[in-house]
Amino acid sequence: MGGIIDGCPSGLEVDLDFIQAELDRRKPGQSHIVSQRKEKDKVEFLAGIFEGKSTGTPIGFIIRNENQKPQDYDHLMDVFRPSHADYTYAAKYGNRDWQGGGRSSARETICRVVAGAIAKLILKEFGIKIYGYTSQVGDIQLKKHYSKLDLTKTNGSIVRCPDELIAEMMIRRIEMVRKEGDTIGGVVSCLITGTPVGLGEPVFDKLHADLGKAMLSINAVKGFEYGSGFEGISMTGSEHNDLFFVKQGEVHTHTNHSGGIQGGISNGEDIYFRVAFKSVATIMKTQSSINSKSEQVEIKGKGRHDPCVLPRAVPVVEAMAALVLVDHLLRNQTTKLEYISTC
Amino acid sequence: MGGIIDGCPSGLEVDLDFIQAELDRRKPGQSHIVSQRKEKDKVEFLAGIFEGKSTGTPIGFIIRNENQKPQDYDHLMDVFRPSHADYTYAAKYGNRDWQGGGRSSARETICRVVAGAIAKLILKEFGIKIYGYTSQVGDIQLKKHYSKLDLTKTNGSIVRCPDELIAEMMIRRIEMVRKEGDTIGGVVSCLITGTPVGLGEPVFDKLHADLGKAMLSINAVKGFEYGSGFEGISMTGSEHNDLFFVKQGEVHTHTNHSGGIQGGISNGEDIYFRVAFKSVATIMKTQSSINSKSEQVEIKGKGRHDPCVLPRAVPVVEAMAALVLVDHLLRNQTTKLEYISTC
Amino acid sequence: MGGIIDGCPSGLEVDLDFIQAELDRRKPGQSHIVSQRKEKDKVEFLAGIFEGKSTGTPIGFIIRNENQKPQDYDHLMDVFRPSHADYTYAAKYGNRDWQGGGRSSARETICRVVAGAIAKLILKEFGIKIYGYTSQVGDIQLKKHYSKLDLTKTNGSIVRCPDELIAEMMIRRIEMVRKEGDTIGGVVSCLITGTPVGLGEPVFDKLHADLGKAMLSINAVKGFEYGSGFEGISMTGSEHNDLFFVKQGEVHTHTNHSGGIQGGISNGEDIYFRVAFKSVATIMKTQSSINSKSEQVEIKGKGRHDPCVLPRAVPVVEAMAALVLVDHLLRNQTTKLEYISTC
Amino acid sequence: MGGIIDGCPSGLEVDLDFIQAELDRRKPGQSHIVSQRKEKDKVEFLAGIFEGKSTGTPIGFIIRNENQKPQDYDHLMDVFRPSHADYTYAAKYGNRDWQGGGRSSARETICRVVAGAIAKLILKEFGIKIYGYTSQVGDIQLKKHYSKLDLTKTNGSIVRCPDELIAEMMIRRIEMVRKEGDTIGGVVSCLITGTPVGLGEPVFDKLHADLGKAMLSINAVKGFEYGSGFEGISMTGSEHNDLFFVKQGEVHTHTNHSGGIQGGISNGEDIYFRVAFKSVATIMKTQSSINSKSEQVEIKGKGRHDPCVLPRAVPVVEAMAALVLVDHLLRNQTTKLEYISTC
């Protein structure tokens, strides 16, 4: 895996330890409830950083895949796994790399985490922070409002849930499906604090539209909602409207059903959203399927897969959120004539 | 309002009556449960169509606003309406056109319907059909699976719900909130049939990611889910996986939790998704707010606003879906070497 | 004709008189050596300007074509004029609007002048000025270095040449070809002063590459060179290199063969370039050609065409240069971390 | 060096030997008139090719720099070389990688040759061929029309000039400047045959505008002209117009001053253009310059530089032309409704 990150401003101190730590939050083998593959996931930067700082050049990087076991995939050469991308890739492209899933493998998200880590370093300069956490696994749901949670505890939890009791229940649920050779889905919630007023474009590139696309582009995501979301539709306008007030010269709202975004543009309040992940398609049970000759076959998952993608999905959600925010932060620099400066 | 539609292939018979009919499905004043503004919403094409056919040139058009009542907006010149874009626009741009809401007005969606109608004419050539309908208003929910509905009845319903009984309940709910000077939200469901296998790009521009962004870019939308969506997260992999079978040489799946998209690429099954709309922010009740001098003020909606945006949102959802599909249909033309032809 | 200008920052005072004056520099009928069509070329703005200032919204505008004579084009319905776009358009699109040339008409450049005028207003805020002038008509060449010219005299010359003697010769050359029913080409030279250091991107979007593309996109342009250009290739490196010196804390170069751009990025010196225009294809002489049935036909120009496009091309060249510079000015705002500000 | 090639259709047989041969045409050390650096310039593909064919995935590749001598650049750490990008990079980005020139090094063009080689393999499928050759070095000019040249001889000439006599003179000119520690410029001419009718977009993305930008983006390029170019401006319309005729059902023109492109769209005739390269800025003579503290310094080139870039520029010009043509070939697939197919 590897990629090119374009658009990073020059002069950023690129904290390599932080980037590696972000990768470690995503890597397999970190606990007993995720895939037991043993990848080092070490990133090698090839361009764009000089003497510890970004140069303004596209940042190129590679992460070598060191623990690949091609034999884990041999039985898939000719088979279309159910609810995987095998069939659609074969139909779309004619030929496909069936070893490890190629681009359709969730391993692809490792590149998003690298880019997202650099984006977070940029956002940090402006006081913007992103907190993802697992808020649901199967039916086990963390219902507390984010303001009642201690989000510094998320990372200490192997399931990335900041509430210890709920985390314990989630872990048991995952252990259970794993024992059955099955898998389960869940929800990642995400909070963004410190966003300045004014990020987002008014029509097609609304801030929440770009956040939504970014999340929906992550493997296994089936839904996105922000602010009051699907639940809020039963509220009347008089209940839902967020009334303004001014405190110490700053404009705020009493409630925040808007989720920090009004008319597609950030209003300075907390941004929060929820992302639905389906269960992993690769299961250790026998399933019927077809092969490329349209023959009915039986297949059974091999290899070292995740029984639940949620724990490892949290840093990916955060990374994509960070990239969207940096894009809009940069884009906003050309909005007002008075912002524009010459060297 | 007006716009330029780029990328329409040449040689399309542009059915002007159809385009106008689509606009009529969106226009205000068409029933007692929507805004009573009396706009004609007639579209004038300025370029790109010659002797009834598209020329391959960008298609330019204008829709004159003939029933504008600027005095309806006079009281808003200096006020930031709650849960509107007034404050964020003012902060982002420094100055803003407060008459009618400018770009943040849902009137902007009229342009989407024009472009979407042309997109539908293209899709029709390939047998792709789009059926939007109102599936929820406040707590009133249409729970039937789409296959149990007669979607030809949608357009005959003023609330755009194909089930007559539920439609009646929805209409009463809207009448009730309107009487109270209040507003209510809901859900538009959408079904797409006849999509060929292979539309969608594998990583960031997954078909459902682009559909999601398109929907989230519509005013008042708070959430998007496709296929099994948020509910499906409690299913295990063995329940959720859509098993393949072959019938008359065609690949199909027994279930369709995938919502017709696997790995971001259409698999030929029905595509379906749900879009959450919040209640309209403009209410006919007195609310507290602030003005541009940060003073606390009281405001009350004037004008002729929608008590519920759902009935008029259905053609907008369909239009955006059509545009996304045409984009991906065109994009897919360059995927395989064998597709490429020279004059 | 009409268009949408995207990306204009909010807060710009939009001087409508200046925009109209720019259009007047391009419009037909302004002297005896250009087309005698009598267009008013009045621009109507539809969106994006409120109370005299840009709002940050895309700026929409229309220029109605009031003196069109479709009968001037009747004889062209089925004919492919030599060295026009008739044949290539027909082949590419299948159908084409033959009345007035559609998109391939140089009338299209009117939209460039509107957008360019707004771009010039932005550049003015930063002290950047653009001076186009006719430096060659047929064999009549203005060989003086731009620093020896009084460029304030350009606009007073109907052929847009600041040297009165050469201008007179150019005018005679144009009168001569017009009398013969023929046409002639020439060169527009362009000088840009006051560009800050740092505009331009290092690889594909070098400042001169974008200037070159912009110029080559203008109808009838056959070549572009900047700085030392084609002539400079015979110079050795030791002759061509521009040696640096520092004066009052500012970096300058003794010579400027680089044309103000080094490595694709502006270095603060004068930017200058030359644009070659071929003779107008429509002539008042009988020529052989073919029609859409591949039959050999004879055609002869009708209507009121330009014997030489140069006088009217000068504001178009300037407009395109202004647009490129504004694009790079905006783009440069995100280059350095220290440039980035939040509201 | 390395990069990602996006947009290659799936199913292309990727001839690795051909790609390497293209790199060998560009690599240093191949003759006594170019840089004596000894790079292997071996390309390693990381993604996008499976079992010898393109998969439709972005194609990632790296070319390791194996013969770098950082000490050759030590003396440049703090110095702005005349007519290099050192000063503009430092001003634009604040910090820069001074070892080897980073992105501003012509070594960057190696990636263009890799991508161009793949583009050529695509074009080959459609019978499109590209022939670049050196037509001028300093004052030594190859004046023959391309139809009088045997372009199969180009590659056999170390200066890439197909005329043996002129080639000999060019080589002597280069030997002379090299002996003086100096450098010289020249012209690459390029011919493209077999282009189908219809490539190019009508307004901003005219085929020749994109070719021009592509060429101007190559290091050291100062000018671009196509067809009749700068010389043709003295021709009258009646001389310049290319008259159509029909032969065996195909439309052709008697002359080809248009250079195979009319109204920005290819007309099926030969496309030809010329690209001006200035002399290399690094010379082995002492020059005055400044350092980053604005102090006057003396510098002298070290290392193993090219006395004339032309011989190695030919494959770069061809590569960029190939990329532009493939882009337009792909883009053209969506032009006409009748072109569009579903799986």
PDB file of N, CA, C and O in Angstrom, chain C residues 170-217:
ATOM      1  N   MET C 170       0.258  49.268 -39.726  1.00  0.00           N
ATOM      2  CA  MET C 170      -0.613  48.115 -39.487  1.00  0.00           C
ATOM      3  C   MET C 170      -2.013  48.373 -40.026  1.00  0.00           C
ATOM      4  O   MET C 170      -2.626  47.502 -40.665  1.00  0.00           O
ATOM      5  N   ILE C 171      -2.523  49.564 -39.754  1.00  0.00           N
ATOM      6  CA  ILE C 171      -3.883  49.912 -40.200  1.00  0.00           C
ATOM      7  C   ILE C 171      -3.954  49.824 -41.719  1.00  0.00           C
ATOM      8  O   ILE C 171      -4.900  49.275 -42.298  1.00  0.00           O
ATOM      9  N   ARG C 172      -2.918  50.345 -42.408  1.00  0.00           N
ATOM     10  CA  ARG C 172      -2.903  50.278 -43.876  1.00  0.00           C
ATOM     11  C   ARG C 172      -2.889  48.845 -44.380  1.00  0.00           C
ATOM     12  O   ARG C 172      -3.543  48.502 -45.363  1.00  0.00           O
ATOM     13  N   ARG C 173      -2.114  48.008 -43.656  1.00  0.00           N
ATOM     14  CA  ARG C 173      -2.045  46.591 -44.046  1.00  0.00           C
ATOM     15  C   ARG C 173      -3.435  45.948 -43.935  1.00  0.00           C
ATOM     16  O   ARG C 173      -3.856  45.190 -44.811  1.00  0.00           O
ATOM     17  N   ILE C 174      -4.140  46.282 -42.878  1.00  0.00           N
ATOM     18  CA  ILE C 174      -5.482  45.714 -42.676  1.00  0.00           C
ATOM     19  C   ILE C 174      -6.439  46.248 -43.735  1.00  0.00           C
ATOM     20  O   ILE C 174      -7.242  45.495 -44.308  1.00  0.00           O
ATOM     21  N   GLU C 175      -6.366  47.542 -43.993  1.00  0.00           N
ATOM     22  CA  GLU C 175      -7.236  48.124 -45.034  1.00  0.00           C
ATOM     23  C   GLU C 175      -7.015  47.422 -46.373  1.00  0.00           C
ATOM     24  O   GLU C 175      -7.954  47.175 -47.121  1.00  0.00           O
ATOM     25  N   MET C 176      -5.751  47.121 -46.655  1.00  0.00           N
ATOM     26  CA  MET C 176      -5.404  46.480 -47.920  1.00  0.00           C
ATOM     27  C   MET C 176      -6.033  45.090 -48.037  1.00  0.00           C
ATOM     28  O   MET C 176      -6.676  44.779 -49.021  1.00  0.00           O
ATOM     29  N   VAL C 177      -5.836  44.250 -47.025  1.00  0.00           N
ATOM     30  CA  VAL C 177      -6.421  42.893 -47.106  1.00  0.00           C
ATOM     31  C   VAL C 177      -7.939  42.962 -47.138  1.00  0.00           C
ATOM     32  O   VAL C 177      -8.587  42.170 -47.812  1.00  0.00           O
ATOM     33  N   ARG C 178      -8.518  43.912 -46.418  1.00  0.00           N
ATOM     34  CA  ARG C 178      -9.973  44.017 -46.411  1.00  0.00           C
ATOM     35  C   ARG C 178     -10.480  44.344 -47.801  1.00  0.00           C
ATOM     36  O   ARG C 178     -11.462  43.786 -48.287  1.00  0.00           O
ATOM     37  N   LYS C 179      -9.784  45.276 -48.480  1.00  0.00           N
ATOM     38  CA  LYS C 179     -10.179  45.657 -49.839  1.00  0.00           C
ATOM     39  C   LYS C 179     -10.150  44.439 -50.760  1.00  0.00           C
ATOM     40  O   LYS C 179     -10.991  44.302 -51.656  1.00  0.00           O
ATOM     41  N   GLU C 180      -9.210  43.547 -50.507  1.00  0.00           N
ATOM     42  CA  GLU C 180      -9.095  42.325 -51.317  1.00  0.00           C
ATOM     43  C   GLU C 180     -10.046  41.217 -50.871  1.00  0.00           C
ATOM     44  O   GLU C 180      -9.993  40.104 -51.402  1.00  0.00           O
ATOM     45  N   GLY C 181     -10.863  41.507 -49.846  1.00  0.00           N
ATOM     46  CA  GLY C 181     -11.750  40.471 -49.319  1.00  0.00           C
ATOM     47  C   GLY C 181     -10.983  39.409 -48.571  1.00  0.00           C
ATOM     48  O   GLY C 181     -11.458  38.289 -48.392  1.00  0.00           O
ATOM     49  N   ASP C 182      -9.802  39.780 -48.151  1.00  0.00           N
ATOM     50  CA  ASP C 182      -8.945  38.785 -47.493  1.00  0.00           C
ATOM     51  C   ASP C 182      -8.731  39.169 -46.018  1.00  0.00           C
ATOM     52  O   ASP C 182      -9.350  40.115 -45.517  1.00  0.00           O
ATOM     53  N   THR C 183      -7.898  38.427 -45.345  1.00  0.00           N
ATOM     54  CA  THR C 183      -7.661  38.632 -43.914  1.00  0.00           C
ATOM     55  C   THR C 183      -6.179  38.425 -43.614  1.00  0.00           C
ATOM     56  O   THR C 183      -5.446  37.888 -44.434  1.00  0.00           O
ATOM     57  N   ILE C 184      -5.770  38.808 -42.412  1.00  0.00           N
ATOM     58  CA  ILE C 184      -4.356  38.717 -42.051  1.00  0.00           C
ATOM     59  C   ILE C 184      -4.200  38.448 -40.547  1.00  0.00           C
ATOM     60  O   ILE C 184      -5.090  38.791 -39.770  1.00  0.00           O
ATOM     61  N   GLY C 185      -3.092  37.835 -40.166  1.00  0.00           N
ATOM     62  CA  GLY C 185      -2.837  37.516 -38.761  1.00  0.00           C
ATOM     63  C   GLY C 185      -1.914  38.501 -38.081  1.00  0.00           C
ATOM     64  O   GLY C 185      -1.639  39.573 -38.614  1.00  0.00           O
ATOM     65  N   GLY C 186      -1.416  38.127 -36.905  1.00  0.00           N
ATOM     66  CA  GLY C 186      -0.521  39.021 -36.182  1.00  0.00           C
ATOM     67  C   GLY C 186      -0.160  38.496 -34.813  1.00  0.00           C
ATOM     68  O   GLY C 186      -0.374  37.328 -34.507  1.00  0.00           O
ATOM     69  N   VAL C 187       0.417  39.358 -34.004  1.00  0.00           N
ATOM     70  CA  VAL C 187       0.867  38.976 -32.664  1.00  0.00           C
ATOM     71  C   VAL C 187       0.346  39.971 -31.638  1.00  0.00           C
ATOM     72  O   VAL C 187       0.384  41.180 -31.870  1.00  0.00           O
ATOM     73  N   VAL C 188      -0.167  39.463 -30.529  1.00  0.00           N
ATOM     74  CA  VAL C 188      -0.423  40.298 -29.357  1.00  0.00           C
ATOM     75  C   VAL C 188       0.690  40.028 -28.352  1.00  0.00           C
ATOM     76  O   VAL C 188       0.964  38.872 -28.004  1.00  0.00           O
ATOM     77  N   SER C 189       1.348  41.105 -27.916  1.00  0.00           N
ATOM     78  CA  SER C 189       2.316  40.995 -26.830  1.00  0.00           C
ATOM     79  C   SER C 189       1.635  41.411 -25.538  1.00  0.00           C
ATOM     80  O   SER C 189       0.690  42.208 -25.550  1.00  0.00           O
ATOM     81  N   CYS C 190       2.129  40.908 -24.432  1.00  0.00           N
ATOM     82  CA  CYS C 190       1.470  41.227 -23.168  1.00  0.00           C
ATOM     83  C   CYS C 190       2.505  41.340 -22.054  1.00  0.00           C
ATOM     84  O   CYS C 190       3.428  40.525 -21.956  1.00  0.00           O
ATOM     85  N   LEU C 191       2.342  42.364 -21.254  1.00  0.00           N
ATOM     86  CA  LEU C 191       3.230  42.637 -20.125  1.00  0.00           C
ATOM     87  C   LEU C 191       2.412  42.640 -18.843  1.00  0.00           C
ATOM     88  O   LEU C 191       1.327  43.212 -18.804  1.00  0.00           O
ATOM     89  N   ILE C 192       2.928  41.984 -17.816  1.00  0.00           N
ATOM     90  CA  ILE C 192       2.261  41.976 -16.514  1.00  0.00           C
ATOM     91  C   ILE C 192       3.246  42.496 -15.480  1.00  0.00           C
ATOM     92  O   ILE C 192       4.342  41.953 -15.321  1.00  0.00           O
ATOM     93  N   THR C 193       2.870  43.555 -14.796  1.00  0.00           N
ATOM     94  CA  THR C 193       3.751  44.122 -13.772  1.00  0.00           C
ATOM     95  C   THR C 193       3.145  43.970 -12.385  1.00  0.00           C
ATOM     96  O   THR C 193       1.924  43.873 -12.242  1.00  0.00           O
ATOM     97  N   GLY C 194       4.012  43.962 -11.403  1.00  0.00           N
ATOM     98  CA  GLY C 194       3.540  43.958 -10.019  1.00  0.00           C
ATOM     99  C   GLY C 194       3.173  42.594  -9.465  1.00  0.00           C
ATOM    100  O   GLY C 194       2.622  42.497  -8.365  1.00  0.00           O
ATOM    101  N   THR C 195       3.485  41.524 -10.199  1.00  0.00           N
ATOM    102  CA  THR C 195       3.171  40.180  -9.690  1.00  0.00           C
ATOM    103  C   THR C 195       4.033  39.872  -8.474  1.00  0.00           C
ATOM    104  O   THR C 195       5.250  40.034  -8.530  1.00  0.00           O
ATOM    105  N   PRO C 196       3.428  39.407  -7.398  1.00  0.00           N
ATOM    106  CA  PRO C 196       4.247  39.042  -6.240  1.00  0.00           C
ATOM    107  C   PRO C 196       5.069  37.798  -6.534  1.00  0.00           C
ATOM    108  O   PRO C 196       4.746  37.036  -7.449  1.00  0.00           O
ATOM    109  N   VAL C 197       6.120  37.570  -5.773  1.00  0.00           N
ATOM    110  CA  VAL C 197       6.923  36.353  -5.898  1.00  0.00           C
ATOM    111  C   VAL C 197       6.079  35.173  -5.393  1.00  0.00           C
ATOM    112  O   VAL C 197       5.395  35.284  -4.381  1.00  0.00           O
ATOM    113  N   GLY C 198       6.111  34.066  -6.131  1.00  0.00           N
ATOM    114  CA  GLY C 198       5.514  32.847  -5.572  1.00  0.00           C
ATOM    115  C   GLY C 198       4.286  32.313  -6.279  1.00  0.00           C
ATOM    116  O   GLY C 198       3.771  31.268  -5.903  1.00  0.00           O
ATOM    117  N   LEU C 199       3.805  32.985  -7.321  1.00  0.00           N
ATOM    118  CA  LEU C 199       2.613  32.460  -8.014  1.00  0.00           C
ATOM    119  C   LEU C 199       3.018  31.414  -9.049  1.00  0.00           C
ATOM    120  O   LEU C 199       3.949  31.607  -9.825  1.00  0.00           O
ATOM    121  N   GLY C 200       2.286  30.328  -9.104  1.00  0.00           N
ATOM    122  CA  GLY C 200       2.596  29.232 -10.029  1.00  0.00           C
ATOM    123  C   GLY C 200       2.880  27.972  -9.240  1.00  0.00           C
ATOM    124  O   GLY C 200       3.376  28.029  -8.117  1.00  0.00           O
ATOM    125  N   GLU C 201       2.554  26.829  -9.846  1.00  0.00           N
ATOM    126  CA  GLU C 201       2.773  25.554  -9.165  1.00  0.00           C
ATOM    127  C   GLU C 201       3.919  24.829  -9.867  1.00  0.00           C
ATOM    128  O   GLU C 201       4.117  24.975 -11.065  1.00  0.00           O
ATOM    129  N   PRO C 202       4.668  24.014  -9.145  1.00  0.00           N
ATOM    130  CA  PRO C 202       5.993  23.587  -9.630  1.00  0.00           C
ATOM    131  C   PRO C 202       6.013  22.594 -10.778  1.00  0.00           C
ATOM    132  O   PRO C 202       6.985  22.566 -11.514  1.00  0.00           O
ATOM    133  N   VAL C 203       5.014  21.756 -10.948  1.00  0.00           N
ATOM    134  CA  VAL C 203       5.165  20.710 -11.955  1.00  0.00           C
ATOM    135  C   VAL C 203       4.257  20.969 -13.160  1.00  0.00           C
ATOM    136  O   VAL C 203       4.656  21.646 -14.111  1.00  0.00           O
ATOM    137  N   PHE C 204       3.045  20.505 -13.125  1.00  0.00           N
ATOM    138  CA  PHE C 204       2.203  20.620 -14.322  1.00  0.00           C
ATOM    139  C   PHE C 204       1.583  22.012 -14.470  1.00  0.00           C
ATOM    140  O   PHE C 204       1.392  22.483 -15.581  1.00  0.00           O
ATOM    141  N   ASP C 205       1.244  22.638 -13.345  1.00  0.00           N
ATOM    142  CA  ASP C 205       0.545  23.917 -13.412  1.00  0.00           C
ATOM    143  C   ASP C 205       1.504  25.084 -13.232  1.00  0.00           C
ATOM    144  O   ASP C 205       1.218  26.035 -12.489  1.00  0.00           O
ATOM    145  N   LYS C 206       2.618  25.016 -13.931  1.00  0.00           N
ATOM    146  CA  LYS C 206       3.554  26.145 -13.921  1.00  0.00           C
ATOM    147  C   LYS C 206       2.802  27.392 -14.395  1.00  0.00           C
ATOM    148  O   LYS C 206       1.893  27.304 -15.228  1.00  0.00           O
ATOM    149  N   LEU C 207       3.194  28.547 -13.868  1.00  0.00           N
ATOM    150  CA  LEU C 207       2.467  29.768 -14.207  1.00  0.00           C
ATOM    151  C   LEU C 207       2.447  30.000 -15.715  1.00  0.00           C
ATOM    152  O   LEU C 207       1.402  30.318 -16.294  1.00  0.00           O
ATOM    153  N   HIS C 208       3.581  29.791 -16.380  1.00  0.00           N
ATOM    154  CA  HIS C 208       3.603  30.034 -17.818  1.00  0.00           C
ATOM    155  C   HIS C 208       2.867  28.948 -18.600  1.00  0.00           C
ATOM    156  O   HIS C 208       2.395  29.184 -19.705  1.00  0.00           O
ATOM    157  N   ALA C 209       2.771  27.737 -18.013  1.00  0.00           N
ATOM    158  CA  ALA C 209       2.007  26.673 -18.681  1.00  0.00           C
ATOM    159  C   ALA C 209       0.525  27.023 -18.672  1.00  0.00           C
ATOM    160  O   ALA C 209      -0.179  26.837 -19.678  1.00  0.00           O
ATOM    161  N   ASP C 210       0.058  27.559 -17.561  1.00  0.00           N
ATOM    162  CA  ASP C 210      -1.345  27.958 -17.500  1.00  0.00           C
ATOM    163  C   ASP C 210      -1.613  29.194 -18.361  1.00  0.00           C
ATOM    164  O   ASP C 210      -2.677  29.307 -18.973  1.00  0.00           O
ATOM    165  N   LEU C 211      -0.660  30.126 -18.381  1.00  0.00           N
ATOM    166  CA  LEU C 211      -0.813  31.275 -19.288  1.00  0.00           C
ATOM    167  C   LEU C 211      -0.862  30.780 -20.737  1.00  0.00           C
ATOM    168  O   LEU C 211      -1.679  31.223 -21.541  1.00  0.00           O
ATOM    169  N   GLY C 212       0.023  29.855 -21.063  1.00  0.00           N
ATOM    170  CA  GLY C 212       0.071  29.334 -22.430  1.00  0.00           C
ATOM    171  C   GLY C 212      -1.226  28.652 -22.820  1.00  0.00           C
ATOM    172  O   GLY C 212      -1.789  28.917 -23.885  1.00  0.00           O
ATOM    173  N   LYS C 213      -1.725  27.803 -21.955  1.00  0.00           N
ATOM    174  CA  LYS C 213      -2.987  27.129 -22.254  1.00  0.00           C
ATOM    175  C   LYS C 213      -4.115  28.148 -22.422  1.00  0.00           C
ATOM    176  O   LYS C 213      -4.929  28.040 -23.336  1.00  0.00           O
ATOM    177  N   ALA C 214      -4.145  29.133 -21.539  1.00  0.00           N
ATOM    178  CA  ALA C 214      -5.197  30.152 -21.614  1.00  0.00           C
ATOM    179  C   ALA C 214      -5.153  30.873 -22.957  1.00  0.00           C
ATOM    180  O   ALA C 214      -6.187  31.110 -23.587  1.00  0.00           O
ATOM    181  N   MET C 215      -3.961  31.205 -23.418  1.00  0.00           N
ATOM    182  CA  MET C 215      -3.830  31.925 -24.694  1.00  0.00           C
ATOM    183  C   MET C 215      -4.192  31.004 -25.861  1.00  0.00           C
ATOM    184  O   MET C 215      -4.912  31.387 -26.776  1.00  0.00           O
ATOM    185  N   LEU C 216      -3.700  29.779 -25.807  1.00  0.00           N
ATOM    186  CA  LEU C 216      -3.961  28.837 -26.900  1.00  0.00           C
ATOM    187  C   LEU C 216      -5.437  28.458 -26.965  1.00  0.00           C
ATOM    188  O   LEU C 216      -5.899  27.935 -27.986  1.00  0.00           O
ATOM    189  N   SER C 217      -6.177  28.724 -25.910  1.00  0.00           N
ATOM    190  CA  SER C 217      -7.611  28.422 -25.945  1.00  0.00           C
ATOM    191  C   SER C 217      -8.417  29.510 -26.645  1.00  0.00           C
ATOM    192  O   SER C 217      -9.602  29.353 -26.892  1.00  0.00           O
TER     193      SER C 217
END
